[in-house]
Amino acid sequence: GENVEQHPSTLSVQEGDSAVIKCTYSDSASNYFPWYKQELGKRPQLIIDIRSNVGEKKDQRIAVTLNKTAKHFSLHITETQPEDSAVYFCAAGWGNQFYFGTGTSLTVIP
Amino acid sequence: EADIYQTPRYLVIGTGKKITLECSQTMGHDKMYWYQQDPGMELHLIHYSYGVNSTEKGDLSSESTVSRIRTEHFPLTLESARPSHTSQYLCASSSLGGTEAFFGQGTRLTVV
């Protein structure tokens, strides 16, 4: 099956700075790469996703980039705010089958 | 409101007890999943289902079993709970043609 690695496991940034979380995957058949945000005590929720036919996707302050050749993809959050503090999971897969990374705990310091 | 529901939210039980964690969704989704989430965050897929009478094991070896008799219902059963089963269990669902997974609130299980 797919093996997804995620780094860093913890990340602290000052409010207003940017945050970058990186993931690599192993299976070249993967064509769908979602990112989930899990706030403390809450359920994971999809925040952005990208498909393999697209290299970059942006939604307001968040963006995701994908490099299929190198098998890595990244989440970029600009102008971070305290409410961005959460655990972020990347995932990779195809169809309805996808595998999660190990998570990144992001803390935005006011 | 369409959603995915898990009960109970919290459960403390003794070793050796049989328990069933409930998961129901009113979203009309065919595919459902069970994930085990470690205290340190990581999500592990333990079971999934494509529809009624379909059940598959995930990547994480689990002593639990699941059933899918109705589309909206996907319960997970532990025949004999052990302290190693202490964890949070998250149920999720998605449409067969779609990709986004919707998660329930989770059941936090403690086996003493």
Tab-separated table of C-alpha atoms in Angstrom, chain B residues 19-109:
chain	number	residue	atom	x	y	z
B	19	ILE	CA	-18.243	-3.441	23.390
B	20	THR	CA	-19.778	-2.035	20.245
B	21	LEU	CA	-19.019	1.452	18.993
B	22	GLU	CA	-21.846	2.870	16.927
B	23	CYS	CA	-21.525	4.900	13.743
B	24	SER	CA	-24.396	6.164	11.628
B	25	GLN	CA	-24.463	8.603	8.741
B	26	THR	CA	-27.356	10.423	7.127
B	27	MET	CA	-25.319	11.620	4.165
B	28	GLY	CA	-26.308	8.818	1.801
B	29	HIS	CA	-22.694	7.694	1.473
B	30	ASP	CA	-21.755	4.224	0.307
B	31	LYS	CA	-18.251	4.052	1.714
B	32	MET	CA	-17.521	4.058	5.431
B	33	TYR	CA	-14.312	3.767	7.419
B	34	TRP	CA	-13.039	3.245	10.943
B	35	TYR	CA	-9.810	4.898	12.018
B	36	GLN	CA	-7.899	4.497	15.267
B	37	GLN	CA	-6.198	7.689	16.358
B	38	ASP	CA	-3.221	7.437	18.689
B	39	PRO	CA	-2.849	9.907	21.537
B	40	GLY	CA	0.025	11.349	19.533
B	41	MET	CA	-2.218	12.115	16.547
B	42	GLU	CA	-1.601	9.467	13.870
B	43	LEU	CA	-4.672	8.070	12.058
B	44	HIS	CA	-4.661	4.353	11.287
B	45	LEU	CA	-7.255	2.751	9.010
B	46	ILE	CA	-8.607	-0.394	10.682
B	47	HIS	CA	-11.732	-1.223	8.632
B	48	TYR	CA	-13.645	0.050	5.638
B	49	SER	CA	-16.707	-0.825	3.613
B	50	TYR	CA	-17.834	-0.053	0.063
B	51	GLY	CA	-21.486	-0.715	0.815
B	52	VAL	CA	-23.954	-3.164	2.311
B	53	ASN	CA	-22.403	-6.573	3.076
B	54	SER	CA	-18.934	-5.283	2.142
B	55	THR	CA	-16.230	-5.113	4.810
B	56	GLU	CA	-12.454	-4.964	4.458
B	57	LYS	CA	-9.553	-4.800	6.868
B	58	GLY	CA	-7.333	-1.759	6.786
B	59	ASP	CA	-3.622	-1.414	7.282
B	60	LEU	CA	-3.548	-1.582	11.064
B	61	SER	CA	-4.057	-5.029	12.511
B	62	SER	CA	-7.056	-4.880	14.744
B	63	GLU	CA	-8.871	-7.321	16.977
B	64	SER	CA	-12.131	-5.608	16.199
B	65	THR	CA	-14.838	-6.632	13.737
B	66	VAL	CA	-17.338	-4.611	11.740
B	67	SER	CA	-20.621	-5.229	9.972
B	68	ARG	CA	-22.554	-3.376	7.275
B	69	ILE	CA	-26.119	-4.593	7.220
B	70	ARG	CA	-27.548	-1.185	6.409
B	71	THR	CA	-26.015	1.557	4.283
B	72	GLU	CA	-26.178	4.138	7.035
B	73	HIS	CA	-24.859	1.990	9.875
B	74	PHE	CA	-21.295	0.693	10.421
B	75	PRO	CA	-20.746	-0.562	13.988
B	76	LEU	CA	-17.375	-1.698	15.298
B	77	THR	CA	-17.190	-4.472	17.917
B	78	LEU	CA	-14.445	-5.504	20.296
B	79	GLU	CA	-15.195	-9.014	21.610
B	80	SER	CA	-12.804	-8.735	24.551
B	81	ALA	CA	-11.417	-5.306	25.333
B	82	ARG	CA	-7.830	-4.903	26.523
B	83	PRO	CA	-5.877	-1.880	27.792
B	84	SER	CA	-4.026	-1.829	24.445
B	85	HIS	CA	-7.366	-0.907	22.828
B	86	THR	CA	-7.386	2.405	24.679
B	87	SER	CA	-7.547	5.017	21.940
B	88	GLN	CA	-9.826	7.343	20.030
B	89	TYR	CA	-11.898	5.721	17.271
B	90	LEU	CA	-13.055	7.863	14.375
B	91	CYS	CA	-15.714	6.834	11.899
B	92	ALA	CA	-15.839	8.451	8.455
B	93	SER	CA	-17.858	8.202	5.264
B	94	SER	CA	-17.582	9.259	1.637
B	95	SER	CA	-19.554	8.835	-1.538
B	96	LEU	CA	-18.349	6.200	-3.977
B	97	GLY	CA	-17.913	8.748	-6.722
B	98	GLY	CA	-16.460	11.425	-4.484
B	99	THR	CA	-13.276	11.806	-2.525
B	100	GLU	CA	-13.864	13.923	0.568
B	101	ALA	CA	-14.181	11.915	3.757
B	102	PHE	CA	-16.482	13.269	6.470
B	103	PHE	CA	-15.598	12.322	10.021
B	104	GLY	CA	-17.680	11.715	13.090
B	105	GLN	CA	-16.843	13.308	16.446
B	106	GLY	CA	-15.075	10.174	17.609
B	107	THR	CA	-15.348	7.768	20.528
B	108	ARG	CA	-12.662	7.996	23.154
B	109	LEU	CA	-12.288	4.520	24.629
